[in-house]
Amino acid sequence: MQYPVIDYIEKNYDSSTDKKEYLPFVHSCDSFSLEAIIEESTLNTTMCPVFKKEYLYFFYGKPAYKVAQNIKENRTDYLHLPCCLVFKSEIINIVKVFPFDSGGFENKIYEKFFHKKMQIEKFELENSLQGISKYINVFFGDNDEYINGIGKRNVSTDAYVDSLLNLLLAEGSYDMDERSRTVEAISEENVKLENSLLGIVLPLELRRKKMISDFIDNNNIKCETYNYRPLTRPAEYNQVVFERVMSIIGKSGIL
């Protein structure tokens, strides 16, 4: 199997401009799921509909997944409110890395940019922190531009690389979100929460629960909360979660 994106990165990587400041991995979920995760003290793999294996999914550096985006009604409870677990980058043992959401590729959300016969495996990146850092160096320039989703203009003669560049540099109105410009990392191992978390973002109402507060306080985890107003849509709080995650990363001295 040829890996054209990896080959392109190796030819264009500029080590003199790569600071190698690794961002954390993040996993987003709703409040109901977070309670179960904390109760078990473990983030468990689930069956992946794309690769038909038990996998665990993360995004690199930012919570690109929009929790509860399909819920259209206003709600009076907190069960679907977005939360985010921010993991230390060295904790996650990754086996596959893609420059975009693999589910979006499988569901043809990016079909305006890719040929229908293109294989997702040929978009794979090197499955290491250094490989991800190299990708960001070549296709974005640095972590700040990556976080903001601002691709770097490059020249390529490979169809796969050209298609990826077109996706990263697209302007205008499309039926896709920032998952198209966020690195997806896949692990095949469960992750124990103890000593793994850099921080956690959750609604204040959930933070007040004894089980949750004991876990956060006993493990000395950086925690950012937000206020929830009844009869609002849960997805409205995804931007708030994004900002809280950036606060955690910033306070950790990474950005």
Tab-separated table of C-alpha atoms in Angstrom:
chain	number	residue	atom	x	y	z
A	1	MET	CA	0.000	0.000	0.000
A	2	GLN	CA	1.315	3.428	-0.952
A	3	TYR	CA	0.756	6.348	1.415
A	4	PRO	CA	0.888	9.470	-0.766
A	5	VAL	CA	0.162	11.958	2.044
A	6	ILE	CA	2.952	10.534	4.211
A	7	ASP	CA	5.340	10.612	1.240
A	8	TYR	CA	4.425	14.239	0.546
A	9	ILE	CA	4.994	15.182	4.185
A	10	GLU	CA	8.441	13.583	4.240
A	11	LYS	CA	9.457	15.540	1.132
A	12	ASN	CA	8.166	18.888	2.400
A	13	TYR	CA	8.657	18.745	6.168
A	14	ASP	CA	10.728	21.624	7.555
A	15	SER	CA	12.221	20.534	10.879
A	16	SER	CA	13.615	24.024	11.514
A	17	THR	CA	10.086	25.468	11.858
A	18	ASP	CA	8.499	22.586	13.765
A	19	LYS	CA	8.467	23.344	17.507
A	20	LYS	CA	7.193	19.816	18.290
A	21	GLU	CA	4.815	21.079	20.962
A	22	TYR	CA	2.381	18.201	21.057
A	23	LEU	CA	-1.272	18.994	21.678
A	24	PRO	CA	-3.481	16.752	23.817
A	25	PHE	CA	-6.005	14.279	22.483
A	26	VAL	CA	-9.646	15.031	23.227
A	27	HIS	CA	-12.748	12.884	23.435
A	28	SER	CA	-16.188	14.485	23.400
A	29	CYS	CA	-19.392	12.959	24.747
A	30	ASP	CA	-22.673	13.977	26.343
A	31	SER	CA	-23.232	14.351	30.081
A	32	PHE	CA	-25.045	11.052	30.494
A	33	SER	CA	-22.138	9.193	28.890
A	34	LEU	CA	-19.574	11.098	30.944
A	35	GLU	CA	-21.185	9.931	34.187
A	36	ALA	CA	-20.837	6.312	33.061
A	37	ILE	CA	-17.234	6.845	31.957
A	38	ILE	CA	-16.262	8.379	35.294
A	39	GLU	CA	-18.148	5.726	37.239
A	40	GLU	CA	-16.103	3.044	35.455
A	41	SER	CA	-12.943	5.210	35.549
A	42	THR	CA	-12.332	3.982	32.008
A	43	LEU	CA	-12.984	5.120	28.459
A	44	ASN	CA	-13.877	1.961	26.556
A	45	THR	CA	-13.635	1.024	22.895
A	46	THR	CA	-16.785	0.487	20.832
A	47	MET	CA	-17.494	-1.125	17.483
A	48	CYS	CA	-16.384	1.158	14.647
A	49	PRO	CA	-18.880	1.220	11.742
A	50	VAL	CA	-16.138	2.246	9.277
A	51	PHE	CA	-13.396	-0.308	10.037
A	52	LYS	CA	-15.587	-2.970	11.718
A	53	LYS	CA	-13.289	-3.237	14.743
A	54	GLU	CA	-13.396	-2.242	18.399
A	55	TYR	CA	-11.826	1.213	18.416
A	56	LEU	CA	-11.656	4.368	20.482
A	57	TYR	CA	-11.709	7.735	18.713
A	58	PHE	CA	-10.001	10.997	19.596
A	59	PHE	CA	-9.440	14.312	17.887
A	60	TYR	CA	-6.057	15.952	18.166
A	61	GLY	CA	-5.888	19.312	19.912
A	62	LYS	CA	-9.507	20.436	19.706
A	63	PRO	CA	-13.054	19.128	20.296
A	64	ALA	CA	-14.214	19.062	16.685
A	65	TYR	CA	-17.075	16.624	17.255
A	66	LYS	CA	-20.350	18.497	17.810
A	67	VAL	CA	-22.178	16.659	20.589
A	68	ALA	CA	-25.983	16.423	20.276
A	69	GLN	CA	-25.983	18.236	16.929
A	70	ASN	CA	-28.932	16.146	15.728
A	71	ILE	CA	-31.152	17.109	18.658
A	72	LYS	CA	-33.417	19.893	17.427
A	73	GLU	CA	-35.637	20.387	20.482
A	74	ASN	CA	-34.928	22.551	23.500
A	75	ARG	CA	-34.475	20.470	26.643
A	76	THR	CA	-34.992	20.983	30.351
A	77	ASP	CA	-32.380	18.406	31.455
A	78	TYR	CA	-28.579	18.236	31.168
A	79	LEU	CA	-28.319	14.662	29.828
A	80	HIS	CA	-27.316	15.624	26.271
A	81	LEU	CA	-25.104	18.582	27.151
A	82	PRO	CA	-21.593	18.392	25.654
A	83	CYS	CA	-18.573	17.435	27.741
A	84	CYS	CA	-14.953	16.892	26.840
A	85	LEU	CA	-12.134	14.794	28.269
A	86	VAL	CA	-8.680	16.219	27.537
A	87	PHE	CA	-5.984	13.526	27.591
A	88	LYS	CA	-2.233	13.855	27.947
A	89	SER	CA	-0.827	13.271	24.477
A	90	GLU	CA	1.656	10.576	25.524
A	91	ILE	CA	-1.057	8.432	27.167
A	92	ILE	CA	-2.948	7.388	24.035
A	93	ASN	CA	-1.554	4.468	22.037
A	94	ILE	CA	-2.696	5.303	18.515
A	95	VAL	CA	-2.866	2.749	15.695
A	96	LYS	CA	-4.422	4.836	12.917
A	97	VAL	CA	-4.356	8.563	12.154
A	98	PHE	CA	-6.284	10.474	9.489
A	99	PRO	CA	-6.239	14.179	8.563
A	100	PHE	CA	-10.042	14.306	8.826
A	101	ASP	CA	-12.971	12.447	10.321
A	102	SER	CA	-13.036	8.949	8.819
A	103	GLY	CA	-16.802	8.760	9.347
A	104	GLY	CA	-17.228	11.881	7.237
A	105	PHE	CA	-15.242	10.214	4.458
A	106	GLU	CA	-17.282	7.026	4.724
A	107	ASN	CA	-20.546	9.011	4.602
A	108	LYS	CA	-19.337	10.947	1.534
A	109	ILE	CA	-19.485	14.319	3.263
A	110	TYR	CA	-16.268	15.270	1.457
A	111	GLU	CA	-17.341	13.958	-1.948
A	112	LYS	CA	-17.041	17.413	-3.538
A	113	PHE	CA	-13.286	17.144	-3.012
A	114	PHE	CA	-12.494	13.438	-3.413
A	115	HIS	CA	-12.978	11.009	-6.268
A	116	LYS	CA	-15.499	8.292	-5.419
A	117	LYS	CA	-12.884	5.569	-5.982
A	118	MET	CA	-10.347	7.037	-3.575
A	119	GLN	CA	-9.375	4.768	-0.679
A	120	ILE	CA	-9.359	6.179	2.835
A	121	GLU	CA	-6.248	4.168	3.740
A	122	LYS	CA	-4.188	6.250	1.311
A	123	PHE	CA	-4.938	9.363	3.352
A	124	GLU	CA	-3.448	7.794	6.482
A	125	LEU	CA	-0.795	9.684	8.430
A	126	GLU	CA	2.096	8.271	10.427
A	127	ASN	CA	0.598	6.945	13.670
A	128	SER	CA	2.808	8.868	16.093
A	129	LEU	CA	2.884	12.282	17.737
A	130	GLN	CA	5.878	13.179	15.604
A	131	GLY	CA	3.965	12.147	12.478
A	132	ILE	CA	1.008	14.347	13.439
A	133	SER	CA	3.359	17.242	14.183
A	134	LYS	CA	4.961	16.845	10.758
A	135	TYR	CA	1.545	16.883	9.103
A	136	ILE	CA	0.595	20.116	10.863
A	137	ASN	CA	3.955	21.646	9.923
A	138	VAL	CA	3.455	20.898	6.224
A	139	PHE	CA	-0.282	21.472	5.813
A	140	PHE	CA	-0.930	24.252	8.362
A	141	GLY	CA	2.398	25.705	9.453
A	142	ASP	CA	1.933	25.602	13.228
A	143	ASN	CA	-0.465	24.597	16.009
A	144	ASP	CA	-2.259	27.960	16.097
A	145	GLU	CA	-3.181	27.795	12.407
A	146	TYR	CA	-4.216	24.168	12.854
A	147	ILE	CA	-6.488	25.026	15.789
A	148	ASN	CA	-8.062	27.774	13.681
A	149	GLY	CA	-8.412	25.456	10.667
A	150	ILE	CA	-6.345	27.665	8.350
A	151	GLY	CA	-4.564	25.465	5.824
A	152	LYS	CA	-1.250	26.396	4.199
A	153	ARG	CA	-1.129	26.701	0.422
A	154	ASN	CA	1.090	24.043	-1.133
A	155	VAL	CA	1.744	22.641	-4.595
A	156	SER	CA	1.373	18.948	-5.342
A	157	THR	CA	1.154	16.644	-8.354
A	158	ASP	CA	-0.509	13.747	-6.494
A	159	ALA	CA	-4.289	13.334	-6.744
A	160	TYR	CA	-4.700	12.354	-3.085
A	161	VAL	CA	-2.614	15.244	-1.794
A	162	ASP	CA	-4.328	17.688	-4.174
A	163	SER	CA	-7.737	16.552	-2.941
A	164	LEU	CA	-6.687	16.948	0.685
A	165	LEU	CA	-5.315	20.439	-0.008
A	166	ASN	CA	-8.573	21.403	-1.704
A	167	LEU	CA	-10.491	20.225	1.356
A	168	LEU	CA	-8.271	22.159	3.777
A	169	LEU	CA	-8.334	25.353	1.716
A	170	ALA	CA	-12.025	25.322	0.729
A	171	GLU	CA	-13.907	28.600	1.111
A	172	GLY	CA	-17.632	29.197	0.957
A	173	SER	CA	-20.645	27.225	2.147
A	174	TYR	CA	-20.487	23.439	2.571
A	175	ASP	CA	-22.387	20.714	4.389
A	176	MET	CA	-19.430	19.840	6.635
A	177	ASP	CA	-17.827	21.091	9.840
A	178	GLU	CA	-14.327	21.450	11.286
A	179	ARG	CA	-13.915	17.691	11.569
A	180	SER	CA	-12.820	17.991	7.943
A	181	ARG	CA	-9.730	19.906	9.167
A	182	THR	CA	-9.003	18.073	12.407
A	183	VAL	CA	-6.680	15.108	12.904
A	184	GLU	CA	-8.502	11.960	13.973
A	185	ALA	CA	-6.551	9.479	16.078
A	186	ILE	CA	-7.731	5.909	16.620
A	187	SER	CA	-6.731	3.562	19.440
A	188	GLU	CA	-7.644	-0.075	19.979
A	189	GLU	CA	-7.116	0.040	23.754
A	190	ASN	CA	-9.338	1.128	26.627
A	191	VAL	CA	-7.941	4.119	28.522
A	192	LYS	CA	-7.899	4.301	32.316
A	193	LEU	CA	-8.752	7.839	33.419
A	194	GLU	CA	-6.465	7.876	36.450
A	195	ASN	CA	-3.245	9.814	35.677
A	196	SER	CA	-4.340	10.170	32.033
A	197	LEU	CA	-6.346	13.380	32.021
A	198	LEU	CA	-5.010	16.862	31.466
A	199	GLY	CA	-8.456	18.329	32.085
A	200	ILE	CA	-12.190	17.991	31.784
A	201	VAL	CA	-15.020	20.291	30.626
A	202	LEU	CA	-18.581	19.752	31.795
A	203	PRO	CA	-21.738	21.639	32.820
A	204	LEU	CA	-21.749	23.090	36.338
A	205	GLU	CA	-24.790	21.007	37.309
A	206	LEU	CA	-22.848	17.823	36.596
A	207	ARG	CA	-19.749	19.114	38.405
A	208	ARG	CA	-21.830	19.412	41.583
A	209	LYS	CA	-22.646	15.695	41.673
A	210	LYS	CA	-20.681	14.019	44.460
A	211	MET	CA	-19.317	11.163	42.345
A	212	ILE	CA	-18.104	13.594	39.705
A	213	SER	CA	-16.672	16.160	42.119
A	214	ASP	CA	-14.892	13.457	44.155
A	215	PHE	CA	-13.277	12.078	41.012
A	216	ILE	CA	-12.128	15.517	39.832
A	217	ASP	CA	-10.899	16.690	43.230
A	218	ASN	CA	-9.239	13.423	44.298
A	219	ASN	CA	-7.316	13.218	41.026
A	220	ASN	CA	-6.442	16.931	40.981
A	221	ILE	CA	-7.822	17.356	37.446
A	222	LYS	CA	-8.040	20.765	35.798
A	223	CYS	CA	-11.752	21.427	35.413
A	224	GLU	CA	-13.674	24.029	33.434
A	225	THR	CA	-17.454	24.340	33.770
A	226	TYR	CA	-20.244	26.247	32.053
A	227	ASN	CA	-23.737	27.301	33.040
A	228	TYR	CA	-26.750	25.674	31.409
A	229	ARG	CA	-30.116	27.318	30.875
A	230	PRO	CA	-33.160	25.012	30.732
A	231	LEU	CA	-35.092	24.962	27.460
A	232	THR	CA	-32.069	25.556	25.272
A	233	ARG	CA	-30.633	23.209	22.659
A	234	PRO	CA	-27.682	21.126	23.918
A	235	ALA	CA	-25.655	21.715	20.736
A	236	GLU	CA	-25.622	25.456	21.463
A	237	TYR	CA	-22.983	24.785	24.125
A	238	ASN	CA	-20.397	23.137	21.857
A	239	GLN	CA	-18.663	26.454	21.202
A	240	VAL	CA	-18.499	27.084	24.941
A	241	VAL	CA	-16.883	23.670	25.411
A	242	PHE	CA	-14.377	24.469	22.650
A	243	GLU	CA	-13.371	27.677	24.419
A	244	ARG	CA	-13.060	25.901	27.777
A	245	VAL	CA	-10.830	23.234	26.246
A	246	MET	CA	-8.607	25.930	24.740
A	247	SER	CA	-8.403	27.496	28.201
A	248	ILE	CA	-7.208	24.195	29.703
A	249	ILE	CA	-4.601	23.743	26.979
A	250	GLY	CA	-3.464	27.352	27.334
A	251	LYS	CA	-3.128	27.122	31.119
A	252	SER	CA	-1.067	23.966	30.657
A	253	GLY	CA	1.487	26.004	28.713
A	254	ILE	CA	1.063	24.056	25.477
A	255	LEU	CA	-0.338	26.883	23.348
